[in-house]
Amino acid sequence: MKKTRRLALFAATATLAVGALSGCGQSATPTTTGSNGGSNSAVVNQPMVVVPSPYGTFQPNFSPFQGNANQGTDGLIYQPLFYFDNVSSNVYPFLGTNYSWSNGDKTLTVNLQQHAKWSDGKPFTSKDVVFTFNLFKKYPATDTNGVWNELTSVTANGKYQVIFQFKKADVPFAAFVLGSYIVPQHIWASLGNPSKVNVPNPVGTGPYVLGSFSPEVYTLKANPNYYGGEPDIRNLQYPAYTSNDSADLALAKGQIDWAGIFIPNIQNVYSSKSPNNKYWFPPDGDVVLYPNLTNPLLGNLAVRQAISLGINRQQIDQEGEYGFEAPASPTGLVLPNDNSWIDPSLTTSQLSYSYNPAKAIQILEKAGFKKNAQGIFESSSGQPLSFTLQVVTGWTDWDSDSELISQQLKQIGINVTVQEEQFGSYYSNLTGHNYQLTISWTNNTGPNPYYQYENMLATKGGWNIEQWSNPATTEALSNFEKTTNLAAQQQQIYKIEKVMVNSLPTIPLVYAATWNEYNDSNITGWPTAQNPYVNPAPFTGAADAVVLMHLHGR
């Protein structure tokens, strides 16, 4: 199970691992070629059926400022300046062609795509970028990335250059600025508050435009004037499904070409039906056991170490997650995506978890805990190690994981009661820190580990639900933000890895899989484990555009 995230490509041939966020501050290379498939690519006119997830019936809303907008709004219709991929770490230029830092990494200068047009034929210019960011300032509800917490100004320098002034050096935050979706001034200037406006007839710069709409199905068609070249996949069809079961059945029957659905027993249900039914589920985050660190018992490192040692992650992977989500790294890094960021000083035993109930018990006893008559450890003051574990009801994989954890920890003298909640209550409880233990996600929104660490461990991090506050962590994150030097950034990440390994502020369980099924009977160019050029999920905005611009007919 997972959630969404917020960063936002382009197409094509200009796939590059840009150093600007993680390294020397150089700029992206402009895309110079046209259609993704090249001169030998084959056009596919038959609609590609896409089911990112079973959303139920659709509303006629294609606004990039609303979370309930239909899939394709972000990336296929509207575009950011750049897309930063969290699986490949590649950075894809969209409406921006390159960027550079100056003024002590406080000024970010972006050059824009000069051939882009809005789908109504109007030219795209720097005025549209400045206008979009001023919308964020005027209507804070639309500033979901909080860009104006970091910026002092956004100005145009001619028709095709924009200059962002930052309050302080914060290099990684550029991903949030450059990943914001841009709208046309000549249309949105008269629409009022964007957060309250539904958009039934979108006008974007992307490779697709709206074809037709009904609550049961909508279609997108290729933009013939797209500056990156008209996509070879000419038509997309998004039918409505109300449940995983019905979507799984249609997928198995070959009625869906591309999906992002969780399928138990996928070999029997899907792969065995056709040699062209394929899937690739790369990790794009961690599934984590979060302890509420304000709980005196869970704030005790020995208790967290015992819990981690008492969890059999292999069993969780095989039984709770059907073998799709391998045990996570104690560092919190998402591997193999983050392999280049592994601290070389960490030992093999520090880089992988061991299931060791005997050692867990030994640690608790050494810390002064003793078992009571019920076989549950108690503190010296008589507080039993007895906790609730919150999880969302109906999220079957996480529900199973929770039951397994409860059974496993009972064996070492820790009592865990699974508490299933509706999503709204669960989310509210987590953000209000009203829980003891919970299974939840990480927000891995960028091309390097900083983004996940900052979100999870910074004092004001967006998903620091465990309430970790640690000077060493804060200093390392701050130092990372002040430099574009890759080696210097790596040294800071290494420090945080050690915090994760030694202090267990959170307890990673397994890697979070990116659900992605596809049929390659008539279409080639899909991202695969052998060619992992981008996050493959059809529900990942902008990444879906990268995929589609790489696809062509056989």
Coordinates of C-alpha atoms in Angstrom, one line a residue:
M1 CA 0.0 0.0 0.0
K2 CA 1.2 3.5 -0.6
K3 CA 0.4 7.1 -1.0
T4 CA 1.2 9.8 -3.5
R5 CA 3.9 12.3 -3.8
R6 CA 4.4 15.6 -5.4
L7 CA 7.5 16.2 -7.5
A8 CA 7.2 16.2 -11.1
L9 CA 9.7 15.2 -17.6
F10 CA 10.0 15.2 -20.8
A11 CA 10.6 13.0 -23.1
A12 CA 12.9 11.6 -24.5
T13 CA 16.3 11.4 -25.5
A14 CA 17.6 13.9 -23.1
T15 CA 17.7 11.5 -20.1
L16 CA 20.5 12.7 -17.9
A17 CA 21.6 12.3 -14.4
V18 CA 21.9 16.0 -13.7
G19 CA 24.4 17.0 -11.1
A20 CA 22.7 20.2 -10.1
L21 CA 20.9 18.9 -7.1
S22 CA 23.4 16.3 -6.0
G23 CA 26.6 17.4 -7.4
C24 CA 28.5 20.2 -9.1
G25 CA 25.6 22.5 -9.9
Q26 CA 25.8 22.2 -13.6
S27 CA 22.8 22.5 -15.8
A28 CA 20.6 20.0 -17.6
T29 CA 21.3 19.4 -21.3
P30 CA 18.6 20.6 -23.6
T31 CA 16.6 18.1 -25.5
T32 CA 17.5 18.5 -29.1
T33 CA 15.7 15.8 -30.9
G34 CA 12.1 15.3 -31.8
S35 CA 9.9 12.3 -31.4
N36 CA 11.0 9.7 -28.9
G37 CA 10.9 6.8 -31.1
G38 CA 13.1 8.2 -33.8
S39 CA 12.5 7.9 -37.5
N40 CA 12.0 4.1 -37.3
S41 CA 9.4 4.2 -34.6
A42 CA 6.0 2.8 -35.3
V43 CA 2.8 4.7 -34.6
V44 CA 0.1 3.0 -32.6
N45 CA -3.4 4.4 -33.3
Q46 CA -5.4 1.8 -31.3
P47 CA -6.1 3.3 -27.9
M48 CA -3.9 2.2 -25.1
V49 CA -6.0 1.4 -22.1
V50 CA -4.5 2.7 -18.9
V51 CA -5.7 2.0 -15.3
P52 CA -3.4 3.7 -12.8
S53 CA -5.7 2.6 -10.0
P54 CA -9.4 1.8 -9.4
Y55 CA -10.6 5.3 -8.7
G56 CA -14.3 4.8 -9.3
T57 CA -16.2 7.1 -11.6
F58 CA -14.5 10.4 -12.7
Q59 CA -15.2 14.0 -12.2
P60 CA -14.6 16.5 -15.1
N61 CA -11.6 18.1 -13.4
F62 CA -8.2 18.5 -15.0
S63 CA -6.7 21.1 -12.6
P64 CA -3.0 20.6 -11.6
F65 CA -3.8 22.4 -8.3
Q66 CA -6.3 19.8 -7.0
G67 CA -5.4 16.5 -5.6
N68 CA -8.5 14.8 -7.1
A69 CA -7.7 15.8 -10.7
N70 CA -7.9 13.0 -13.2
Q71 CA -4.7 11.0 -14.0
G72 CA -2.8 12.6 -16.8
T73 CA -3.4 16.1 -15.7
D74 CA 0.1 16.3 -14.2
G75 CA 2.7 15.5 -16.8
L76 CA 0.6 14.6 -19.9
I77 CA -1.4 17.8 -20.1
Y78 CA 0.4 20.3 -17.8
Q79 CA 4.2 20.2 -17.3
P80 CA 6.8 21.3 -14.8
L81 CA 10.1 22.8 -15.7
F82 CA 11.9 19.6 -14.8
Y83 CA 11.0 16.1 -13.5
F84 CA 13.2 14.5 -10.9
D85 CA 12.9 10.8 -10.8
N86 CA 13.0 8.9 -7.6
V87 CA 13.7 5.5 -9.1
S88 CA 16.4 6.2 -11.7
S89 CA 17.6 9.5 -10.2
N90 CA 17.5 10.9 -13.7
V91 CA 16.4 14.5 -14.2
Y92 CA 14.3 15.2 -17.3
P93 CA 13.9 18.6 -18.8
F94 CA 10.3 19.7 -19.7
L95 CA 9.6 23.4 -20.0
G96 CA 13.1 24.1 -18.7
T97 CA 16.1 23.3 -20.8
N98 CA 18.9 23.9 -18.2
Y99 CA 19.6 25.7 -15.0
S100 CA 22.4 27.0 -12.9
W101 CA 23.2 28.3 -9.4
S102 CA 25.0 31.5 -8.5
N103 CA 25.2 34.0 -5.6
G104 CA 26.3 31.4 -3.1
D105 CA 23.7 29.0 -4.3
K106 CA 20.9 31.4 -3.5
T107 CA 20.1 32.4 -7.1
L108 CA 18.7 29.8 -9.5
T109 CA 18.6 30.8 -13.2
V110 CA 16.4 28.7 -15.5
N111 CA 16.4 28.8 -19.3
L112 CA 13.1 27.8 -20.9
Q113 CA 12.0 25.7 -23.8
Q114 CA 11.6 28.2 -26.7
H115 CA 9.5 26.0 -29.0
A116 CA 6.7 25.1 -26.5
K117 CA 3.2 26.3 -27.1
W118 CA 0.0 26.0 -25.2
S119 CA -2.5 23.5 -26.8
D120 CA -4.6 26.5 -27.9
G121 CA -1.8 27.8 -30.0
K122 CA -0.6 30.6 -27.7
P123 CA 3.2 30.7 -27.1
F124 CA 4.6 29.6 -23.7
T125 CA 7.0 32.2 -22.2
S126 CA 8.6 33.2 -18.9
K127 CA 5.5 35.3 -18.1
D128 CA 3.6 32.1 -17.6
V129 CA 6.2 30.8 -15.1
V130 CA 6.2 34.0 -13.1
F131 CA 2.4 34.1 -13.2
T132 CA 2.2 30.5 -11.9
F133 CA 4.5 31.2 -8.9
N134 CA 2.6 34.4 -8.1
L135 CA -0.6 32.3 -8.0
F136 CA 1.1 30.2 -5.3
K137 CA 1.8 33.4 -3.4
K138 CA -1.6 34.9 -3.8
Y139 CA -3.4 31.6 -3.0
P140 CA -1.3 29.8 -0.4
A141 CA -3.6 26.7 -0.6
T142 CA -2.1 26.1 -4.1
D143 CA 1.5 26.3 -2.8
T144 CA 1.5 22.6 -1.7
N145 CA 5.3 22.5 -1.9
G146 CA 5.7 25.5 0.2
V147 CA 7.9 27.3 -2.3
W148 CA 7.3 30.7 -0.9
N149 CA 8.7 29.6 2.4
E150 CA 12.1 29.4 0.6
L151 CA 11.8 32.0 -2.1
T152 CA 12.0 35.8 -2.0
S153 CA 11.2 36.5 -5.7
V154 CA 10.6 35.0 -9.1
T155 CA 11.3 37.3 -12.1
A156 CA 11.5 37.0 -15.8
N157 CA 14.6 38.0 -17.7
G158 CA 13.4 38.2 -21.3
K159 CA 10.9 35.7 -22.8
Y160 CA 12.8 32.5 -22.0
Q161 CA 14.7 32.9 -18.8
V162 CA 13.4 32.9 -15.2
I163 CA 15.4 33.8 -12.0
F164 CA 14.4 32.4 -8.6
Q165 CA 15.9 34.1 -5.6
F166 CA 16.1 32.0 -2.4
K167 CA 16.1 33.3 1.1
K168 CA 19.1 31.1 1.9
A169 CA 21.1 28.4 0.2
D170 CA 18.9 25.3 -0.1
V171 CA 20.0 23.4 -3.1
P172 CA 17.8 20.3 -2.8
F173 CA 14.7 22.4 -2.5
A174 CA 15.2 23.4 -6.2
A175 CA 13.5 20.1 -7.0
F176 CA 10.2 21.4 -5.5
V177 CA 10.5 24.7 -7.3
L178 CA 11.4 23.2 -10.7
G179 CA 8.9 20.4 -10.2
S180 CA 5.9 22.8 -9.9
Y181 CA 3.3 22.5 -12.7
I182 CA 3.0 25.6 -15.0
V183 CA -0.3 27.0 -16.2
P184 CA -1.1 29.6 -18.9
Q185 CA -1.5 33.2 -17.8
H186 CA -4.0 34.0 -20.6
I187 CA -6.5 31.5 -19.1
W188 CA -5.9 31.2 -15.4
A189 CA -5.7 35.0 -14.8
S190 CA -9.5 35.2 -14.9
L191 CA -10.3 31.9 -13.0
G192 CA -9.9 33.2 -9.5
N193 CA -8.7 30.9 -6.7
P194 CA -7.1 27.8 -8.4
S195 CA -7.8 25.6 -5.4
K196 CA -11.6 26.1 -5.9
V197 CA -11.7 25.8 -9.7
N198 CA -12.5 22.7 -11.6
V199 CA -11.1 22.6 -15.1
P200 CA -13.1 20.5 -17.6
N201 CA -11.3 21.8 -20.7
P202 CA -7.6 21.9 -19.9
V203 CA -5.0 23.9 -22.0
G204 CA -1.5 22.6 -21.4
T205 CA 1.9 22.3 -23.0
G206 CA 2.2 18.5 -22.7
P207 CA 2.3 15.7 -25.2
Y208 CA -1.4 14.9 -24.8
V209 CA -4.7 16.9 -24.9
L210 CA -8.1 15.9 -23.7
G211 CA -10.1 13.9 -26.3
S212 CA -13.4 13.1 -24.6
F213 CA -14.9 12.8 -21.2
S214 CA -17.6 10.9 -19.4
P215 CA -17.8 9.7 -15.7
E216 CA -17.1 6.1 -16.9
V217 CA -14.2 6.8 -19.3
Y218 CA -12.1 9.7 -20.6
T219 CA -9.6 9.8 -23.4
L220 CA -6.4 11.7 -24.2
K221 CA -5.1 12.2 -27.7
A222 CA -1.6 13.1 -28.9
N223 CA -0.8 16.8 -29.2
P224 CA 0.3 17.1 -32.8
N225 CA 2.1 20.3 -32.0
Y226 CA 4.1 19.1 -29.0
Y227 CA 7.5 20.6 -29.0
G228 CA 9.1 17.2 -28.2
G229 CA 7.4 15.5 -31.1
E230 CA 4.0 13.9 -31.4
P231 CA 3.9 10.7 -29.2
D232 CA 3.8 7.4 -31.1
I233 CA 1.0 6.2 -28.8
R234 CA -1.7 8.4 -30.3
N235 CA -4.6 7.7 -28.0
L236 CA -5.0 6.9 -24.3
Q237 CA -8.2 5.5 -22.7
Y238 CA -8.8 5.7 -19.0
P239 CA -11.8 3.5 -18.0
A240 CA -13.3 3.7 -14.5
Y241 CA -12.9 0.7 -12.1
T242 CA -14.3 0.6 -8.6
S243 CA -12.1 -2.2 -7.1
N244 CA -8.8 -4.0 -7.4
D245 CA -10.8 -7.2 -8.1
S246 CA -12.6 -6.0 -11.2
A247 CA -9.4 -4.3 -12.5
D248 CA -7.4 -7.4 -11.8
L249 CA -9.8 -9.5 -13.8
A250 CA -9.8 -7.1 -16.8
L251 CA -6.0 -7.0 -16.7
A252 CA -5.7 -10.7 -16.7
K253 CA -8.1 -10.8 -19.8
G254 CA -5.9 -8.5 -21.7
Q255 CA -8.4 -5.6 -21.5
I256 CA -5.9 -3.2 -19.9
D257 CA -2.5 -2.4 -21.4
W258 CA -0.9 -0.5 -18.5
A259 CA -1.9 -0.6 -14.8
G260 CA -0.6 0.2 -11.4
I261 CA -2.6 -2.3 -9.3
F262 CA -1.6 -4.5 -6.4
I263 CA -2.2 -8.1 -7.5
P264 CA -1.8 -11.0 -5.0
N265 CA -0.4 -14.2 -6.7
I266 CA 0.5 -12.2 -9.8
Q267 CA 2.1 -15.2 -11.5
N268 CA -1.1 -17.2 -11.5
V269 CA -3.5 -14.3 -11.9
Y270 CA -1.7 -12.3 -14.6
S271 CA 1.7 -13.5 -15.8
S272 CA 0.6 -17.1 -16.7
K273 CA -2.2 -15.8 -19.0
S274 CA 0.2 -14.5 -21.6
P275 CA 3.9 -14.3 -22.2
N276 CA 3.4 -10.6 -23.0
N277 CA 1.9 -9.9 -19.6
K278 CA 4.8 -8.3 -17.8
Y279 CA 5.4 -6.5 -14.5
W280 CA 8.2 -4.6 -12.8
F281 CA 7.8 -3.5 -9.2
P282 CA 10.9 -1.4 -8.3
P283 CA 11.2 0.0 -4.8
D284 CA 10.5 3.7 -4.5
G285 CA 10.4 4.1 -0.7
D286 CA 10.3 2.2 2.6
V287 CA 7.5 0.7 4.6
V288 CA 8.4 1.7 8.1
L289 CA 7.4 0.9 11.7
Y290 CA 7.2 4.3 13.4
P291 CA 7.5 4.4 17.2
N292 CA 6.0 7.4 18.9
L293 CA 9.2 8.7 20.5
T294 CA 7.4 10.7 23.1
N295 CA 6.3 7.5 24.7
P296 CA 8.8 6.9 27.5
L297 CA 9.1 3.2 26.7
L298 CA 9.4 3.7 22.9
G299 CA 11.8 6.5 23.5
N300 CA 14.2 4.0 25.1
L301 CA 16.7 2.9 22.5
A302 CA 16.9 -0.6 24.0
V303 CA 13.2 -1.2 23.4
R304 CA 13.5 0.0 19.8
Q305 CA 16.5 -2.3 19.2
A306 CA 14.7 -5.2 20.7
I307 CA 11.6 -4.6 18.5
S308 CA 13.8 -4.4 15.4
L309 CA 15.6 -7.6 16.3
G310 CA 12.4 -9.4 17.1
I311 CA 10.8 -8.7 13.7
N312 CA 11.2 -11.3 11.0
R313 CA 11.2 -9.2 7.8
Q314 CA 11.6 -12.2 5.5
Q315 CA 8.3 -13.5 6.8
I316 CA 6.7 -10.1 6.3
D317 CA 8.0 -10.0 2.7
Q318 CA 6.9 -13.5 1.8
E319 CA 3.5 -13.7 3.7
G320 CA 2.4 -10.1 4.1
E321 CA 3.7 -8.7 0.9
Y322 CA 3.6 -11.8 -1.4
G323 CA 7.3 -11.6 -2.0
F324 CA 7.1 -8.2 -3.7
E325 CA 8.8 -6.1 -1.0
A326 CA 12.2 -7.2 0.2
P327 CA 13.5 -6.4 3.7
A328 CA 14.6 -2.8 3.9
S329 CA 18.0 -1.4 4.7
P330 CA 18.7 -0.3 8.3
T331 CA 20.1 2.9 6.8
G332 CA 16.7 3.8 5.5
L333 CA 18.2 4.1 2.0
V334 CA 16.1 2.7 -0.8
L335 CA 18.3 0.1 -2.5
P336 CA 19.4 -0.4 -5.2
N337 CA 18.3 3.1 -6.2
D338 CA 20.6 4.7 -3.6
N339 CA 23.6 2.4 -3.9
S340 CA 25.9 5.2 -4.7
W341 CA 25.1 6.8 -1.4
I342 CA 26.0 3.9 0.9
D343 CA 28.5 4.9 3.6
P344 CA 31.6 2.8 2.8
S345 CA 32.5 2.7 6.5
L346 CA 29.4 0.8 7.5
T347 CA 29.9 -2.9 8.1
T348 CA 28.0 -5.7 6.4
S349 CA 26.1 -6.4 9.6
Q350 CA 25.1 -2.7 9.7
L351 CA 23.8 -2.8 6.2
S352 CA 21.2 -5.6 6.6
Y353 CA 18.8 -6.7 9.3
S354 CA 19.1 -9.9 11.3
Y355 CA 16.2 -11.6 12.9
N356 CA 17.6 -12.4 16.4
P357 CA 14.9 -13.0 19.1
A358 CA 17.6 -14.2 21.6
K359 CA 19.6 -11.0 21.3
A360 CA 16.4 -8.9 21.6
I361 CA 15.7 -10.5 24.9
Q362 CA 19.3 -10.1 26.0
I363 CA 19.2 -6.4 25.3
L364 CA 16.0 -5.9 27.3
E365 CA 17.3 -7.8 30.2
K366 CA 20.6 -5.8 30.2
A367 CA 18.5 -2.6 30.1
G368 CA 16.8 -3.7 33.3
F369 CA 13.5 -5.0 32.0
K370 CA 12.0 -8.2 33.6
K371 CA 9.2 -10.4 32.5
N372 CA 6.0 -10.4 34.5
A373 CA 3.7 -13.4 35.1
Q374 CA 2.2 -13.1 31.7
G375 CA 5.6 -13.3 30.1
I376 CA 5.7 -9.6 29.1
F377 CA 8.7 -7.5 29.9
E378 CA 8.2 -4.6 32.4
S379 CA 10.3 -1.6 33.2
S380 CA 11.8 -1.2 36.7
S381 CA 8.8 1.0 37.5
G382 CA 6.3 -1.8 36.4
Q383 CA 5.4 -0.4 33.0
P384 CA 4.7 -3.4 30.6
L385 CA 6.1 -3.3 27.1
S386 CA 2.5 -3.4 25.7
F387 CA 1.7 -1.2 22.7
T388 CA -1.0 -0.6 20.1
L389 CA -0.1 -0.7 16.5
Q390 CA -2.3 1.4 14.2
V391 CA -2.8 0.5 10.6
V392 CA -5.5 1.2 8.0
T393 CA -8.4 -1.2 7.8
G394 CA -8.6 -2.8 4.4
W395 CA -5.0 -2.2 3.5
T396 CA -4.7 -6.0 3.4
D397 CA -0.9 -6.3 3.0
W398 CA -0.2 -3.9 5.9
D399 CA -2.9 -5.5 8.0
S400 CA -1.2 -8.8 7.5
D401 CA 2.2 -7.3 8.3
S402 CA 0.8 -5.9 11.5
E403 CA -0.5 -9.3 12.7
L404 CA 2.8 -10.9 11.9
I405 CA 4.6 -8.3 13.9
S406 CA 2.3 -8.8 16.8
Q407 CA 2.9 -12.6 16.8
Q408 CA 6.7 -12.2 16.4
L409 CA 7.1 -9.6 19.2
K410 CA 4.9 -11.7 21.5
Q411 CA 7.6 -14.3 21.4
I412 CA 10.2 -12.0 22.9
G413 CA 7.9 -10.6 25.6
I414 CA 6.5 -7.5 23.9
N415 CA 2.7 -7.3 23.6
V416 CA 1.4 -5.6 20.5
T417 CA -2.3 -5.1 19.8
V418 CA -3.2 -4.3 16.2
Q419 CA -5.6 -1.4 16.0
E420 CA -7.2 -1.0 12.5
E421 CA -8.6 2.4 11.7
Q422 CA -10.3 4.0 8.7
F423 CA -7.9 6.0 6.7
G424 CA -9.1 9.4 7.8
S425 CA -8.7 8.5 11.5
Y426 CA -5.4 6.8 10.9
Y427 CA -4.0 9.8 9.0
S428 CA -5.3 12.2 11.6
N429 CA -3.9 10.2 14.5
L430 CA -0.5 10.0 12.8
T431 CA -0.3 13.7 12.0
G432 CA -1.5 14.4 15.5
H433 CA 1.0 12.0 17.0
N434 CA -1.9 10.1 18.6
Y435 CA -0.5 6.7 18.3
Q436 CA 2.1 4.3 19.9
L437 CA 3.3 2.2 17.0
T438 CA 2.2 2.5 13.4
I439 CA 3.1 1.2 10.0
S440 CA 3.4 3.9 7.4
W441 CA 5.2 5.1 4.3
T442 CA 8.1 7.4 3.5
N443 CA 7.9 10.3 1.1
N444 CA 10.8 9.6 -1.2
T445 CA 10.2 12.5 -3.5
G446 CA 13.6 13.2 -5.0
P447 CA 16.6 11.8 -6.8
N448 CA 18.7 11.3 -3.7
P449 CA 18.3 10.2 -0.1
Y450 CA 18.1 13.7 1.3
Y451 CA 14.5 14.1 0.4
Q452 CA 13.3 11.0 2.3
Y453 CA 15.6 11.8 5.3
E454 CA 14.5 15.4 5.4
N455 CA 10.8 14.5 5.3
M456 CA 11.1 11.8 7.9
L457 CA 13.8 13.1 10.3
A458 CA 14.0 16.9 10.1
T459 CA 12.5 18.5 13.2
K460 CA 9.9 20.2 10.9
G461 CA 9.9 17.4 8.3
G462 CA 6.6 16.8 6.7
W463 CA 6.4 13.1 7.8
N464 CA 8.4 13.3 11.1
I465 CA 5.4 11.6 12.8
E466 CA 7.7 9.9 15.3
Q467 CA 8.9 13.4 16.5
W468 CA 12.7 12.8 16.1
S469 CA 14.7 15.8 17.1
N470 CA 18.5 15.4 17.0
P471 CA 21.2 18.1 16.6
A472 CA 23.4 15.8 14.5
T473 CA 20.6 15.1 12.1
T474 CA 19.7 18.7 11.8
E475 CA 23.3 19.8 11.2
A476 CA 23.8 17.1 8.5
L477 CA 20.6 18.1 6.7
S478 CA 21.5 21.8 6.9
N479 CA 25.0 21.2 5.6
F480 CA 23.6 19.2 2.7
E481 CA 21.4 22.1 1.7
K482 CA 24.3 24.5 1.5
T483 CA 26.3 22.8 -1.1
T484 CA 26.1 21.5 -4.7
N485 CA 29.3 19.5 -4.2
L486 CA 28.4 15.8 -4.5
A487 CA 31.3 14.6 -2.2
A488 CA 30.3 17.0 0.5
Q489 CA 26.7 16.0 0.2
Q490 CA 27.6 12.3 0.5
Q491 CA 29.5 13.0 3.7
Q492 CA 26.3 14.5 5.3
I493 CA 24.2 11.6 4.1
Y494 CA 26.7 9.2 5.7
K495 CA 26.1 10.9 9.0
I496 CA 22.4 10.3 8.8
E497 CA 22.8 6.7 7.8
K498 CA 24.7 6.2 11.1
V499 CA 21.9 7.9 13.0
M500 CA 19.5 5.5 11.4
V501 CA 21.7 2.4 12.2
N502 CA 22.7 3.3 15.7
S503 CA 19.7 5.3 17.0
L504 CA 16.7 3.7 15.2
P505 CA 14.6 6.9 15.1
T506 CA 12.3 4.8 12.8
I507 CA 12.4 1.1 12.1
P508 CA 12.3 0.3 8.4
L509 CA 10.6 -3.0 7.5
V510 CA 10.5 -3.6 3.8
Y511 CA 10.9 -1.6 0.6
A512 CA 7.7 -0.1 -0.8
A513 CA 7.0 -1.6 -4.3
T514 CA 5.9 0.6 -7.2
W515 CA 3.0 -1.3 -8.8
N516 CA 3.3 -1.5 -12.6
E517 CA 1.9 -4.1 -15.0
Y518 CA 2.0 -3.8 -18.8
N519 CA 1.5 -5.8 -22.0
D520 CA 4.2 -5.6 -24.6
S521 CA 2.4 -7.5 -27.4
N522 CA 2.2 -4.5 -29.6
I523 CA 4.2 -1.8 -27.8
T524 CA 7.9 -1.7 -26.9
G525 CA 10.1 0.7 -24.9
W526 CA 8.8 0.0 -21.4
P527 CA 11.0 0.7 -18.4
T528 CA 12.3 -2.6 -17.0
A529 CA 14.8 -3.8 -14.4
Q530 CA 17.3 -4.0 -17.3
N531 CA 16.5 -0.5 -18.5
P532 CA 15.2 1.4 -15.4
Y533 CA 15.1 4.8 -17.0
V534 CA 12.2 6.1 -14.9
N535 CA 9.6 5.3 -12.3
P536 CA 7.3 3.0 -14.3
A537 CA 4.0 3.5 -12.5
P538 CA 1.1 5.0 -14.5
F539 CA 0.0 6.9 -11.4
T540 CA 3.2 8.9 -11.1
G541 CA 2.7 12.3 -12.6
A542 CA 5.2 13.3 -15.2
A543 CA 7.0 9.9 -15.0
D544 CA 4.0 8.6 -17.0
A545 CA 4.9 11.1 -19.7
V546 CA 8.5 9.9 -19.8
V547 CA 7.3 6.4 -20.3
L548 CA 4.8 7.3 -23.0
M549 CA 7.4 9.3 -24.9
H550 CA 9.6 6.2 -24.9
L551 CA 7.0 3.8 -26.2
H552 CA 6.3 2.9 -29.8
G553 CA 4.7 0.1 -31.8
R554 CA 6.4 -3.0 -32.9

